[in-house]
């Protein structure tokens, strides 16, 4: 079955960096578009970034543009989220997901999700 396993979260001070990883199994990784979402306590899950199947196209939420970078390694079946200049408001559980189709910013366009990894940014 399809499994997405995130790692790399943790506690970091404001201005610091983290790199999240999402290892995929049970699917043909190289033909799937992937995305990252996040959910803070008491808030809805929100789109962070997406990358197409080949890595040639990426998209970002406005609040992370210039700070976060999504990438993928098809040989390792892994998608990454490099997060720089972190802010306390970036604190959330971060999820990766496989896009099945539809609008990339919409969580309902994704069908397989990882368990999430906690990112906490202290001020």
Short mmCIF file of C-alpha atoms in Angstrom, two decimals:
data_model
loop_
_atom_site.label_atom_id
_atom_site.label_comp_id
_atom_site.label_asym_id
_atom_site.label_seq_id
_atom_site.Cartn_x
_atom_site.Cartn_y
_atom_site.Cartn_z
CA UNK A 1 0.00 0.00 0.00
CA UNK A 2 0.98 3.62 -0.38
CA UNK A 3 3.01 5.05 2.47
CA UNK A 4 4.35 8.55 2.93
CA UNK A 5 6.68 9.05 5.88
CA UNK A 6 7.79 12.53 6.90
CA UNK A 7 10.86 13.30 8.96
CA UNK A 8 13.09 16.23 9.83
CA UNK A 9 10.84 18.27 12.06
CA UNK A 10 11.94 19.67 15.38
CA UNK A 11 12.45 22.74 17.52
CA UNK A 12 14.36 25.65 16.02
CA UNK A 13 14.83 29.30 16.88
CA UNK A 14 13.38 32.03 14.73
CA UNK A 15 15.61 32.68 11.75
CA UNK A 16 16.83 29.10 11.68
CA UNK A 17 16.40 26.36 9.10
CA UNK A 18 15.05 22.84 8.82
CA UNK A 19 14.78 20.37 5.97
CA UNK A 20 11.81 18.08 5.92
CA UNK A 21 11.83 14.81 4.02
CA UNK A 22 8.98 12.65 2.81
CA UNK A 23 9.84 9.11 1.76
CA UNK A 24 7.29 7.45 -0.50
CA UNK A 25 6.61 3.77 -1.09
CA UNK A 26 3.91 1.75 -2.78
CA UNK A 27 3.48 4.12 -5.71
CA UNK A 28 5.26 5.03 -8.92
CA UNK A 29 6.90 8.09 -7.46
CA UNK A 30 8.26 9.51 -10.72
CA UNK A 31 4.80 10.07 -12.21
CA UNK A 32 3.16 11.66 -9.21
CA UNK A 33 2.81 15.31 -8.27
CA UNK A 34 3.47 15.92 -4.59
CA UNK A 35 2.65 18.62 -2.09
CA UNK A 36 3.33 19.88 1.41
CA UNK A 37 0.64 21.20 3.72
CA UNK A 38 0.68 22.34 7.32
CA UNK A 39 -1.78 22.59 10.16
CA UNK A 40 -1.39 24.73 13.25
CA UNK A 41 -3.46 24.15 16.40
CA UNK A 42 -6.99 25.42 15.97
CA UNK A 43 -6.47 26.18 12.29
CA UNK A 44 -7.37 24.47 9.05
CA UNK A 45 -4.80 22.59 7.03
CA UNK A 46 -3.19 24.93 4.53
CA UNK A 47 -1.19 24.55 1.35
CA UNK A 48 2.55 25.23 1.58
CA UNK A 49 4.20 24.02 -1.64
CA UNK A 50 3.82 21.61 -4.52
CA UNK A 51 6.07 20.05 -7.14
CA UNK A 52 5.17 18.28 -10.34
CA UNK A 53 6.17 14.74 -11.23
CA UNK A 54 9.42 15.72 -12.97
CA UNK A 55 10.45 18.51 -10.63
CA UNK A 56 10.29 21.04 -13.45
CA UNK A 57 7.45 23.03 -11.91
CA UNK A 58 6.91 24.22 -8.36
CA UNK A 59 4.37 26.40 -6.62
CA UNK A 60 4.31 28.05 -3.21
CA UNK A 61 1.95 29.74 -0.82
CA UNK A 62 2.65 33.46 -0.66
CA UNK A 63 3.67 33.28 2.98
CA UNK A 64 6.64 30.97 2.22
CA UNK A 65 7.86 32.36 -1.10
CA UNK A 66 11.54 33.17 -0.92
CA UNK A 67 11.98 31.19 2.30
CA UNK A 68 10.95 27.59 1.49
CA UNK A 69 12.07 25.38 -1.39
CA UNK A 70 10.42 22.14 -2.47
CA UNK A 71 12.43 19.55 -4.38
CA UNK A 72 12.39 15.86 -5.14
CA UNK A 73 14.77 12.97 -5.74
CA UNK A 74 13.11 10.28 -7.83
CA UNK A 75 15.92 7.80 -7.26
CA UNK A 76 15.29 8.04 -3.51
CA UNK A 77 11.52 8.43 -3.91
CA UNK A 78 11.70 11.38 -1.60
CA UNK A 79 10.33 14.90 -1.65
CA UNK A 80 11.96 17.62 0.43
CA UNK A 81 10.97 20.94 1.93
CA UNK A 82 13.89 23.19 2.76
CA UNK A 83 12.70 25.84 5.20
CA UNK A 84 14.86 28.89 5.85
CA UNK A 85 14.29 32.10 7.82
CA UNK A 86 11.73 30.33 9.95
CA UNK A 87 9.22 32.37 11.91
CA UNK A 88 7.17 31.49 15.00
CA UNK A 89 4.06 31.54 12.81
CA UNK A 90 5.53 28.63 10.82
CA UNK A 91 4.92 26.41 13.84
CA UNK A 92 2.66 23.57 12.73
CA UNK A 93 2.48 19.91 11.85
CA UNK A 94 3.74 19.52 8.28
CA UNK A 95 2.29 16.87 6.00
CA UNK A 96 3.29 15.61 2.59
CA UNK A 97 0.69 14.25 0.23
CA UNK A 98 0.20 12.77 -3.23
CA UNK A 99 -1.89 14.82 -5.61
CA UNK A 100 -4.53 12.81 -7.44
CA UNK A 101 -5.66 15.75 -9.56
CA UNK A 102 -7.54 19.02 -9.27
CA UNK A 103 -6.39 22.30 -7.77
CA UNK A 104 -2.97 22.03 -6.15
CA UNK A 105 -3.86 24.45 -3.33
CA UNK A 106 -6.87 22.37 -2.28
CA UNK A 107 -6.30 19.59 0.24
CA UNK A 108 -9.14 17.58 -1.31
CA UNK A 109 -6.99 17.22 -4.45
CA UNK A 110 -4.67 14.92 -2.49
CA UNK A 111 -5.50 11.35 -1.59
CA UNK A 112 -2.54 9.92 0.31
CA UNK A 113 -1.08 11.67 3.33
CA UNK A 114 1.78 11.09 5.69
CA UNK A 115 1.44 11.13 9.46
CA UNK A 116 3.01 14.57 9.75
CA UNK A 117 6.08 15.98 11.42
CA UNK A 118 6.01 18.71 14.06
CA UNK A 119 7.88 21.94 13.42
CA UNK A 120 8.17 24.37 16.33
CA UNK A 121 9.80 27.76 15.92
CA UNK A 122 10.63 29.64 19.08
CA UNK A 123 10.87 33.42 19.23
#
